[in-house]
mmCIF file of N, CA and C in Angstrom:
data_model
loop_
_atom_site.group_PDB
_atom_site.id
_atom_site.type_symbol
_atom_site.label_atom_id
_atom_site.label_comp_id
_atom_site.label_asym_id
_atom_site.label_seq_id
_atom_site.Cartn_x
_atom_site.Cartn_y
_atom_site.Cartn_z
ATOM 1 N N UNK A 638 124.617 -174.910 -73.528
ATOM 2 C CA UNK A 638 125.689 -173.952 -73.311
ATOM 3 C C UNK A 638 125.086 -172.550 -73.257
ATOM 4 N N UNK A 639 125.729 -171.660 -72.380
ATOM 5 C CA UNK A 639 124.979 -170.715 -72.146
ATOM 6 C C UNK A 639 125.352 -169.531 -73.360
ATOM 7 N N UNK A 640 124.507 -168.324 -74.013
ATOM 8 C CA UNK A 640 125.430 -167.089 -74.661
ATOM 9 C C UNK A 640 126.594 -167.097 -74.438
ATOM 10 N N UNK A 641 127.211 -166.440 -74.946
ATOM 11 C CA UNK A 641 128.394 -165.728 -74.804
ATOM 12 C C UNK A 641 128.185 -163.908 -74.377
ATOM 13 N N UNK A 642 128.564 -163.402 -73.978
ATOM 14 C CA UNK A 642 128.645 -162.348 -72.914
ATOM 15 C C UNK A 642 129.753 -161.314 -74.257
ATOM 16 N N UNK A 643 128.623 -160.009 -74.467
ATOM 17 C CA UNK A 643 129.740 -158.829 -75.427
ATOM 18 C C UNK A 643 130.530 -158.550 -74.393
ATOM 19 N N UNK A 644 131.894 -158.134 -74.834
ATOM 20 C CA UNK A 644 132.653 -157.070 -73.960
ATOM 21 C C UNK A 644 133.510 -156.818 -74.929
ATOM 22 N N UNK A 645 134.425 -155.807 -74.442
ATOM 23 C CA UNK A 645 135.280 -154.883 -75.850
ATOM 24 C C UNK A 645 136.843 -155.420 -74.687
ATOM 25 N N UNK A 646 137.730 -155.135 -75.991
ATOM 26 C CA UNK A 646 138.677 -155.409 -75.545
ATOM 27 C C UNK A 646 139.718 -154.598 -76.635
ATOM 28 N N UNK A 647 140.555 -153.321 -75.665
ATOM 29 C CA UNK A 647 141.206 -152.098 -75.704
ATOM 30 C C UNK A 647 143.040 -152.328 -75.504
ATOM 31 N N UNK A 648 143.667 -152.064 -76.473
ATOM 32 C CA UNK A 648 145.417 -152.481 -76.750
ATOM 33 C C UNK A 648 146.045 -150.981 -76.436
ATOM 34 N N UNK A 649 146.772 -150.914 -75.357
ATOM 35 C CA UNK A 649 147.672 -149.754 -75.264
ATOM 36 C C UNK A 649 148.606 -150.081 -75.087
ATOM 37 N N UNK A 650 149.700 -149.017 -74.672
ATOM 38 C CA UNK A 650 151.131 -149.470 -74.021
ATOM 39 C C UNK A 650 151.754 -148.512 -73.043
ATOM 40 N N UNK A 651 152.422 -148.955 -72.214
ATOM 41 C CA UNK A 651 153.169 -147.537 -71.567
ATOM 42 C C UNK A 651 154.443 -148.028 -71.308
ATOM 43 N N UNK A 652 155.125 -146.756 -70.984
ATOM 44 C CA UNK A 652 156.840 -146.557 -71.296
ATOM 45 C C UNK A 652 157.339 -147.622 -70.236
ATOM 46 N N UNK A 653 156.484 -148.062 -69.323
ATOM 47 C CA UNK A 653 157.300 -149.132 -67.803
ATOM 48 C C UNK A 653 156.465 -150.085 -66.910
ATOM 49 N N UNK A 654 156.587 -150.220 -66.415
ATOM 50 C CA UNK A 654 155.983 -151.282 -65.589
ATOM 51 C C UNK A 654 154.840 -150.771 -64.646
ATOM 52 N N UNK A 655 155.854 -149.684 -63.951
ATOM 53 C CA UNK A 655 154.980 -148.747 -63.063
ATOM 54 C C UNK A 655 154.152 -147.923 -63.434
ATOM 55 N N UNK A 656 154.437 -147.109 -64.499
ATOM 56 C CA UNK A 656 153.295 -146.291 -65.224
ATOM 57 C C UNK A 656 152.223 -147.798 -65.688
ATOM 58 N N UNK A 657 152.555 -148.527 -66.517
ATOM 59 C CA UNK A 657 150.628 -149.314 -66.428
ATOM 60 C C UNK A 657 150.584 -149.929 -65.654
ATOM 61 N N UNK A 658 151.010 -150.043 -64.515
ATOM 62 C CA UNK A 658 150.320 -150.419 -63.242
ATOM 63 C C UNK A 658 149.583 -149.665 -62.688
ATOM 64 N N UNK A 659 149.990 -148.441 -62.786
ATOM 65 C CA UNK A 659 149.169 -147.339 -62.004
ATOM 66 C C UNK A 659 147.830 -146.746 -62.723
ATOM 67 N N UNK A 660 148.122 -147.052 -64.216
ATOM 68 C CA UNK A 660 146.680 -146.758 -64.659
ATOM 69 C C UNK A 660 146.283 -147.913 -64.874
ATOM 70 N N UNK A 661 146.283 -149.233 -65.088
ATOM 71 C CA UNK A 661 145.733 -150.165 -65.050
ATOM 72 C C UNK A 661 144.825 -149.701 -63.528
ATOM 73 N N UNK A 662 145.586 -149.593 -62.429
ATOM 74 C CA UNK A 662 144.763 -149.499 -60.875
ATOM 75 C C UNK A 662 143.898 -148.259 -61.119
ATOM 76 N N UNK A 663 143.931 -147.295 -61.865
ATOM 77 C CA UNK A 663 143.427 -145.814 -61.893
ATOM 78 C C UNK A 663 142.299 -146.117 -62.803
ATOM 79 N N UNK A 664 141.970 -146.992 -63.573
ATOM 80 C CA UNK A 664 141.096 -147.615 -64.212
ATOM 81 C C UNK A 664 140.003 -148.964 -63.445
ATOM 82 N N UNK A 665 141.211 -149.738 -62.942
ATOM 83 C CA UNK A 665 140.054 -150.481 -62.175
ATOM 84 C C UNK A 665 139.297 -150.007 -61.016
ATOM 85 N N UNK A 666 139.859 -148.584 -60.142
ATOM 86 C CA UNK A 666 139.468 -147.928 -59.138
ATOM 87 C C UNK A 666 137.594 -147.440 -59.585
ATOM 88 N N UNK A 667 138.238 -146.810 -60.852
ATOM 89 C CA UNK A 667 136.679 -146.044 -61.398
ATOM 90 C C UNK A 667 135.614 -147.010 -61.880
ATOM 91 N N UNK A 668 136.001 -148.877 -62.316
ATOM 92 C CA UNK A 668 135.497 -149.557 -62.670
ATOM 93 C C UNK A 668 135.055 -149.254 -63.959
ATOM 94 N N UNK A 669 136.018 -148.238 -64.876
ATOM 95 C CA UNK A 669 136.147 -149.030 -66.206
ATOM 96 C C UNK A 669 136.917 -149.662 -66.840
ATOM 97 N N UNK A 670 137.198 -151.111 -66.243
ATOM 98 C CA UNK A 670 137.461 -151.907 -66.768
ATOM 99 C C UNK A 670 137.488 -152.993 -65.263
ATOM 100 N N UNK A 671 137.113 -154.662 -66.118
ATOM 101 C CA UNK A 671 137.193 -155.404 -65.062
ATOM 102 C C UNK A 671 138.080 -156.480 -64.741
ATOM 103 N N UNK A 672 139.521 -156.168 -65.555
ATOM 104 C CA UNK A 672 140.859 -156.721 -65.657
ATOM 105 C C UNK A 672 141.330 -156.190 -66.564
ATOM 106 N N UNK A 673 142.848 -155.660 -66.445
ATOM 107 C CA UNK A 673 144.185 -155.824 -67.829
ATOM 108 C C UNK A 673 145.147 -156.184 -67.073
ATOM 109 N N UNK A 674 145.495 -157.433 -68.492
ATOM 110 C CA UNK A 674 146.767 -157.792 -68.432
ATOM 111 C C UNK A 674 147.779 -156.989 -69.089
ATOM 112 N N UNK A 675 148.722 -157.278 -68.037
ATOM 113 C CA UNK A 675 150.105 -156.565 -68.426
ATOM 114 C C UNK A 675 151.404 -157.215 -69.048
ATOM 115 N N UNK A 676 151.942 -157.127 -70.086
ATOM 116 C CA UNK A 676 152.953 -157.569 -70.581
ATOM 117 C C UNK A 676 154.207 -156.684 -71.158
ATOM 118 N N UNK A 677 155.405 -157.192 -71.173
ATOM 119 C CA UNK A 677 156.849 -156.881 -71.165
ATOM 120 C C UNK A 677 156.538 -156.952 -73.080
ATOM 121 N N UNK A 678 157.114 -155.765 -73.393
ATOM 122 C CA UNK A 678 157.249 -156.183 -74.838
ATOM 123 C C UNK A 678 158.267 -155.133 -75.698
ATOM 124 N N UNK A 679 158.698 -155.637 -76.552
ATOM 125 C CA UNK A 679 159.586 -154.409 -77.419
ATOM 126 C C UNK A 679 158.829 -154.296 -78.797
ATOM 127 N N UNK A 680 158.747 -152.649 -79.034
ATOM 128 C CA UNK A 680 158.247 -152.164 -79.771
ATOM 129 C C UNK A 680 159.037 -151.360 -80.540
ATOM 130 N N UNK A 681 158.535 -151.424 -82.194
ATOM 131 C CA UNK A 681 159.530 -150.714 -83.513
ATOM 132 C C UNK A 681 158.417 -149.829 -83.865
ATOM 133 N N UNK A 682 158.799 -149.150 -84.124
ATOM 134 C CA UNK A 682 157.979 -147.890 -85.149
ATOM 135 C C UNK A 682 158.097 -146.549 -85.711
ATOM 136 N N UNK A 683 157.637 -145.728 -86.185
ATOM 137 C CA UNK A 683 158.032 -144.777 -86.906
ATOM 138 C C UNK A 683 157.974 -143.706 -86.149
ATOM 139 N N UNK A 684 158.546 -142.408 -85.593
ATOM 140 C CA UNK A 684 158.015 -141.965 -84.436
ATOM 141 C C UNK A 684 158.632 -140.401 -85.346
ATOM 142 N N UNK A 685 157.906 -139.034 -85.683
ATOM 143 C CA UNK A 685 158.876 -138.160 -86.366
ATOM 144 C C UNK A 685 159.862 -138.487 -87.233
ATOM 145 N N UNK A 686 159.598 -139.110 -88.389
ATOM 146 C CA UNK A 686 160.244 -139.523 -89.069
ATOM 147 C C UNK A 686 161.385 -140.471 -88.444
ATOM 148 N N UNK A 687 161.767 -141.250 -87.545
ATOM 149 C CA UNK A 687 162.823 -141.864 -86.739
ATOM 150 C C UNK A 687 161.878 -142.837 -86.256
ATOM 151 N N UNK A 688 163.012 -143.954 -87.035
ATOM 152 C CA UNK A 688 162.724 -145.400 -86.006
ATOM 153 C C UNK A 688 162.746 -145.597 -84.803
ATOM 154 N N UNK A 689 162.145 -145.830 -84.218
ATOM 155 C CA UNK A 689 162.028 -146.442 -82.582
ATOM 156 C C UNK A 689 162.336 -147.408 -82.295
ATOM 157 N N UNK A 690 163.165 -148.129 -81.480
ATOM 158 C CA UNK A 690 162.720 -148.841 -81.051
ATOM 159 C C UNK A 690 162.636 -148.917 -79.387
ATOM 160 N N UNK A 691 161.729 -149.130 -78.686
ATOM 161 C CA UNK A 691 161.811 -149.006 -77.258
ATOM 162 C C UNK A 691 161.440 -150.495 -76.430
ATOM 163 N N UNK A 692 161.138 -150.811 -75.152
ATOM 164 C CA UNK A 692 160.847 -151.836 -74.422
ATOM 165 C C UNK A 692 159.591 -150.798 -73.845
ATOM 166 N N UNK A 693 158.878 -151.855 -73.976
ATOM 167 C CA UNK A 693 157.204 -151.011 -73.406
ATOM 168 C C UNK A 693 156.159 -151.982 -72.254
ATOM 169 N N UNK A 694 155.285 -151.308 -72.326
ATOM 170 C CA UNK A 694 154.476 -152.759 -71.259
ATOM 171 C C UNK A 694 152.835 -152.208 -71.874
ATOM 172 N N UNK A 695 152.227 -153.688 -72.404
ATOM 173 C CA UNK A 695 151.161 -153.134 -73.023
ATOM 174 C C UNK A 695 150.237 -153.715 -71.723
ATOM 175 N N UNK A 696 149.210 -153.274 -72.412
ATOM 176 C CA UNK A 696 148.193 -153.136 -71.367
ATOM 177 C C UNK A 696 146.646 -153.678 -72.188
ATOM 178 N N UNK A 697 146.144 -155.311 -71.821
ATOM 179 C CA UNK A 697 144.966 -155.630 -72.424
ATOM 180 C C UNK A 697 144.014 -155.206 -71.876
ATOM 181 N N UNK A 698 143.184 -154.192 -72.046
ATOM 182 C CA UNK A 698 141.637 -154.024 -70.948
ATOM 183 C C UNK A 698 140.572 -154.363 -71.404
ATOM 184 N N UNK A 699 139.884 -155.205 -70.808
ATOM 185 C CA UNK A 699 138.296 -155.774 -70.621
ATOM 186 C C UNK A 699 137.686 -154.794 -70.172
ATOM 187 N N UNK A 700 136.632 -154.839 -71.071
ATOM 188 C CA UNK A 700 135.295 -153.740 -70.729
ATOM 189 C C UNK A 700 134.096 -153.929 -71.328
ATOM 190 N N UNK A 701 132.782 -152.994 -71.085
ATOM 191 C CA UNK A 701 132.105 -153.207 -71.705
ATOM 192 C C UNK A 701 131.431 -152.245 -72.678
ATOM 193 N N UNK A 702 130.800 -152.128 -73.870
ATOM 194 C CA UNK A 702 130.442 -151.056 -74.792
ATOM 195 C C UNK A 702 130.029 -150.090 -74.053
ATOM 196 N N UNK A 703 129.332 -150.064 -73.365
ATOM 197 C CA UNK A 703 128.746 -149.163 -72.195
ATOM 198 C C UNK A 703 129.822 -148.219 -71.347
ATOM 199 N N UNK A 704 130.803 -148.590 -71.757
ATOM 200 C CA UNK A 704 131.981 -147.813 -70.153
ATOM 201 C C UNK A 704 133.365 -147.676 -71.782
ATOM 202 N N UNK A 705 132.941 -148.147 -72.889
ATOM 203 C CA UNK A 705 134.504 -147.852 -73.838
ATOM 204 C C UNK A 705 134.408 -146.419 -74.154
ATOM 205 N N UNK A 706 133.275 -145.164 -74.142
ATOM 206 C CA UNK A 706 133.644 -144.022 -74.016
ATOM 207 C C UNK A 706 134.300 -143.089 -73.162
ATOM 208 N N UNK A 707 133.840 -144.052 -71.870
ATOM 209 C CA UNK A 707 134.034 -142.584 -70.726
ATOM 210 C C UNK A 707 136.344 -143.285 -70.272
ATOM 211 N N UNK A 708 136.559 -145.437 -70.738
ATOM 212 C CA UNK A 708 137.260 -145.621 -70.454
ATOM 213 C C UNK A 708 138.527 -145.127 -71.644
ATOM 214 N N UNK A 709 138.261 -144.657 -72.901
ATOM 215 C CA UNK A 709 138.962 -144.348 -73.944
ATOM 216 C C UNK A 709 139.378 -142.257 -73.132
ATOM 217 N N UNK A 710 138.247 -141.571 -72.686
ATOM 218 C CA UNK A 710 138.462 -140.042 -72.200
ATOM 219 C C UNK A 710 139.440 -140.780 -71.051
ATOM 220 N N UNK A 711 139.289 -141.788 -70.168
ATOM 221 C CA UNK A 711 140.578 -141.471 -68.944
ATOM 222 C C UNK A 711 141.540 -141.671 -69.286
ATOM 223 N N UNK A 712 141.577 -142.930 -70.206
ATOM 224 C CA UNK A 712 142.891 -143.482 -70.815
ATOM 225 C C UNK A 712 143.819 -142.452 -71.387
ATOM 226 N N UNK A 713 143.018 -141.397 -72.261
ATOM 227 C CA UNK A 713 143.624 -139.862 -73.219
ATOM 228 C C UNK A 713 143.962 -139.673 -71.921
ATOM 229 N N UNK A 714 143.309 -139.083 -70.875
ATOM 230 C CA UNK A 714 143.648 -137.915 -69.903
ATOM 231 C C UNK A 714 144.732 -138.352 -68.955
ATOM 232 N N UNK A 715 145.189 -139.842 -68.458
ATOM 233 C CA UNK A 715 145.951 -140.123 -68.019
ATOM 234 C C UNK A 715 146.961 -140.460 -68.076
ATOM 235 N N UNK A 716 147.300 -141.031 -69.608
ATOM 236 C CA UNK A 716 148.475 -141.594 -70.311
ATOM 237 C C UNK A 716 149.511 -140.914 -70.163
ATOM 238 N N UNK A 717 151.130 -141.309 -70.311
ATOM 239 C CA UNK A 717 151.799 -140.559 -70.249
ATOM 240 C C UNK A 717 152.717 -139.985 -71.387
ATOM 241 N N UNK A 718 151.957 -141.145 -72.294
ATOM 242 C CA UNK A 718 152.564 -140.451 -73.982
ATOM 243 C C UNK A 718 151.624 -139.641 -74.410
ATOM 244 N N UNK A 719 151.970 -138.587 -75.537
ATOM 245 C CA UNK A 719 151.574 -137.521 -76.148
ATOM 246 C C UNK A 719 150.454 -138.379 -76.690
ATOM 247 N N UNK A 720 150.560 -139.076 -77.623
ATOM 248 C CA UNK A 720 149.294 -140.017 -78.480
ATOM 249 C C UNK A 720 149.442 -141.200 -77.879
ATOM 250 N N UNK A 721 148.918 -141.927 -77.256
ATOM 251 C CA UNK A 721 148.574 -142.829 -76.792
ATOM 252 C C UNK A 721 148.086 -143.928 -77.597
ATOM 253 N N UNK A 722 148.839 -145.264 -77.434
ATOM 254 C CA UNK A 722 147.749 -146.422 -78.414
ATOM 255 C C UNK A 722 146.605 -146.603 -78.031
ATOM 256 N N UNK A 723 145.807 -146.354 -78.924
ATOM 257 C CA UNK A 723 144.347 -147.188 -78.585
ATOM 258 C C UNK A 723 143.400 -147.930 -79.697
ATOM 259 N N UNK A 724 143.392 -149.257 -79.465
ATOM 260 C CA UNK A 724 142.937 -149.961 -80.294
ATOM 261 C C UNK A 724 141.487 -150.787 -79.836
ATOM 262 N N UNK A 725 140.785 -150.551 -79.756
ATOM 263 C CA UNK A 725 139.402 -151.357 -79.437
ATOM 264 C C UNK A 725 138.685 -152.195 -80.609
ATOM 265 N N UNK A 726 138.667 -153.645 -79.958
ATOM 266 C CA UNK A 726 137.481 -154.422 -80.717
ATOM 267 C C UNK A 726 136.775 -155.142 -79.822
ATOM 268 N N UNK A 727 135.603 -155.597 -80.609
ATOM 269 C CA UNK A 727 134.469 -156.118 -79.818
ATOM 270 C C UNK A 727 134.757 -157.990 -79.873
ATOM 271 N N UNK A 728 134.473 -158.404 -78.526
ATOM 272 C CA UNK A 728 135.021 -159.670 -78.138
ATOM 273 C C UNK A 728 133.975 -160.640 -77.403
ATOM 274 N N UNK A 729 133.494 -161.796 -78.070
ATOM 275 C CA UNK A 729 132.661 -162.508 -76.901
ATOM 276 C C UNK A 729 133.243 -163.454 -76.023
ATOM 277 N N UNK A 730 132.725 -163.296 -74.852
ATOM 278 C CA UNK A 730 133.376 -164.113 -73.925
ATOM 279 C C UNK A 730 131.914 -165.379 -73.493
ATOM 280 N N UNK A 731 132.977 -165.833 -72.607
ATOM 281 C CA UNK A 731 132.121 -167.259 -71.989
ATOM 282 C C UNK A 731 130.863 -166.377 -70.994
ATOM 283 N N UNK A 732 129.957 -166.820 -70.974
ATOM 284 C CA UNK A 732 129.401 -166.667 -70.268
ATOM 285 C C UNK A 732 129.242 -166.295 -68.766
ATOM 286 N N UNK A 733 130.203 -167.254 -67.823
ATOM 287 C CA UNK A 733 130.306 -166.786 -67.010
ATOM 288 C C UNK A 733 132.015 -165.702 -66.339
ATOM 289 N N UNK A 734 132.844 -165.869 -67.400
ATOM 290 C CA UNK A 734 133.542 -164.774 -67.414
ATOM 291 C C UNK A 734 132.613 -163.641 -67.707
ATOM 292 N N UNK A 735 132.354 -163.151 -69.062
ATOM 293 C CA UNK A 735 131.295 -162.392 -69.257
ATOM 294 C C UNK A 735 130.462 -161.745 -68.151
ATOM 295 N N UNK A 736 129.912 -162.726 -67.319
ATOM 296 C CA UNK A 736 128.921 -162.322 -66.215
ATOM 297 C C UNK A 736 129.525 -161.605 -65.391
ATOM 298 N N UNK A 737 130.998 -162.145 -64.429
ATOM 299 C CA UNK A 737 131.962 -161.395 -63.759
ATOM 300 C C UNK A 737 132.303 -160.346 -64.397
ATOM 301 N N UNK A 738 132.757 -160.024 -65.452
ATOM 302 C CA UNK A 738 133.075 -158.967 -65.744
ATOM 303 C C UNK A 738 132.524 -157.515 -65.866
ATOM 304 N N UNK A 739 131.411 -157.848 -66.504
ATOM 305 C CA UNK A 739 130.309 -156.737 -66.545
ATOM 306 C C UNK A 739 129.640 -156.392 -64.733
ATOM 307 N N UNK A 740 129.875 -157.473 -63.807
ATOM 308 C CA UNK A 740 129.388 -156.797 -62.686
ATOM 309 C C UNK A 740 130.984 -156.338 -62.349
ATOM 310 N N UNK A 741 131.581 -156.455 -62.635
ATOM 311 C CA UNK A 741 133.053 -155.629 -62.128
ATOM 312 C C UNK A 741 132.970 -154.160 -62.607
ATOM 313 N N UNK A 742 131.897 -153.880 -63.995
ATOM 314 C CA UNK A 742 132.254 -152.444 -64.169
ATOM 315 C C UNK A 742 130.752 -151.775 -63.960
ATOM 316 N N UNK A 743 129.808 -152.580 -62.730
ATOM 317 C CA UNK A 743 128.780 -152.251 -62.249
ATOM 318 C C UNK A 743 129.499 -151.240 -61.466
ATOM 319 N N UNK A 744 128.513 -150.152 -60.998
ATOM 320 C CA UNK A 744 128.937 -148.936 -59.772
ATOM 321 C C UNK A 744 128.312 -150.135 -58.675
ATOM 322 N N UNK A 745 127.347 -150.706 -58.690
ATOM 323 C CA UNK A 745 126.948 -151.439 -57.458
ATOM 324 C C UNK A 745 127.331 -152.525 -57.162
ATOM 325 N N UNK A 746 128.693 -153.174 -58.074
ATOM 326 C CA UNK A 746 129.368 -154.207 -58.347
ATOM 327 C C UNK A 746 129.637 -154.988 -57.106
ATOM 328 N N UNK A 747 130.466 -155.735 -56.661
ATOM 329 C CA UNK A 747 130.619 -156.529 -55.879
ATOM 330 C C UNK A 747 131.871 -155.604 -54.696
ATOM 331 N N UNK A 748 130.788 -155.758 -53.760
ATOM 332 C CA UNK A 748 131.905 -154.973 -52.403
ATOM 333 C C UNK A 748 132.670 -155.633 -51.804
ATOM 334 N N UNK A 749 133.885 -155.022 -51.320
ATOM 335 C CA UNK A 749 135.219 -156.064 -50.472
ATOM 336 C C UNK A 749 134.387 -156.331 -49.489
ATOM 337 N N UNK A 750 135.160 -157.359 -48.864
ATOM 338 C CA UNK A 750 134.095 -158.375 -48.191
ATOM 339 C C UNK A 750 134.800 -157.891 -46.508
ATOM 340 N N UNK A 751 133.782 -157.333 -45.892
ATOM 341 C CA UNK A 751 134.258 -156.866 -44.436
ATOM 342 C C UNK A 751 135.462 -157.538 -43.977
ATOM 343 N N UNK A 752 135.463 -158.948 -43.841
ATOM 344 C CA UNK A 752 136.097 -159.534 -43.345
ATOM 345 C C UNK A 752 137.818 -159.335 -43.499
ATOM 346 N N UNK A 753 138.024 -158.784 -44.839
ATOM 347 C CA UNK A 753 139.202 -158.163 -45.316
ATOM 348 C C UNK A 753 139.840 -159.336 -46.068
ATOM 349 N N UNK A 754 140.906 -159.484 -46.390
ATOM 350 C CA UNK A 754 141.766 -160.577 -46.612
ATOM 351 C C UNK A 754 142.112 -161.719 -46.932
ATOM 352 N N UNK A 755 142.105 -162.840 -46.481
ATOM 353 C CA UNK A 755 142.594 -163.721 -45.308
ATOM 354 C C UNK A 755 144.562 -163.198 -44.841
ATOM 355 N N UNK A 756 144.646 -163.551 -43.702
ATOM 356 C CA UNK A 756 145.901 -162.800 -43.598
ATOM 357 C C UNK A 756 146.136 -161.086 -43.340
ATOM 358 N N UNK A 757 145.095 -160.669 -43.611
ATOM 359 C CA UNK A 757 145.351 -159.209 -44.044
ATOM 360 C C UNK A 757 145.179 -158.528 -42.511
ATOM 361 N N UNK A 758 144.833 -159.159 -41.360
ATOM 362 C CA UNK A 758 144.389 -158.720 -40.078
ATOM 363 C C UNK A 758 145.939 -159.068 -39.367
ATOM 364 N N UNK A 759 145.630 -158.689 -37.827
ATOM 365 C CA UNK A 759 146.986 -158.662 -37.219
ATOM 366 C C UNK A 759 146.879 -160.064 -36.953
ATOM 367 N N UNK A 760 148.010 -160.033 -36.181
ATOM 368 C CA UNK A 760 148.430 -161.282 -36.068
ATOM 369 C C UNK A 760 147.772 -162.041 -35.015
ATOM 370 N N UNK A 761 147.409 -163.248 -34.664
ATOM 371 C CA UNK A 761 146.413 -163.595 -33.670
ATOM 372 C C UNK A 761 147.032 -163.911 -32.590
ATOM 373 N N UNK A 762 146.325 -163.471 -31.014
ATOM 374 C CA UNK A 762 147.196 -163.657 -29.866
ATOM 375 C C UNK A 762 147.151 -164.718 -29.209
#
């Protein structure tokens, strides 16, 4: 069996669907990070002395120790809450997840493939 592969793995949330979609994409654009999942969730907490409770969408991101500084500064700079969750721990993965992942947050990582798509071209005559 092969190692297991470090990567960190980072817990936020945002107010909707569309806001962590868009930084989920504003994150995978810069390639720090090489997937988050997104989930529907309701959240309680203490917020100025006042209970909260809201419907949120958290956001799991895969990364690697190498990219959790510069991906923790975009996460601050882009978020759209005042304090932002951020929770990071260190996670081993399988090997060849592991392997994909870390070339996902390569700069020389894996390029779209000319060909585009399948489907993604016009329609054939």
């Amino acid at each position: 069996m092969a190692d297991p592969s470090p990567l960190m793995l980072v817990l936020t949330t945002e107010g909707d669907l569309a806001r962590a979609e868009a930084l989920a994409e504003a994150l995978l654009e810069r390639r720090l990070v090489a997937c988050v999942s997104l989930q529907p969730l309701q959240s309680l907490y203490r917020w100025k002395g006042e209970l909260q409770r809201e419907t949120e969408v958290q956001l799991l991101l895969k990364t690697s120790t190498h990219q959790l500084q510069r991906l923790q500064e975009a996460v601050m700079e882009m978020h759209s809450y005042d304090t932002p969750e951020w929770l990071a721990w260190p996670a081993e993965a399988s090997a060849g997840y592991g392997d994909w992942a870390l070339e996902q947050l390569s700069s020389d990582g894996p390029q779209p493939d000319p060909a585009g798509i399948p489907g993604d071209g016009p329609p054939a005559e």
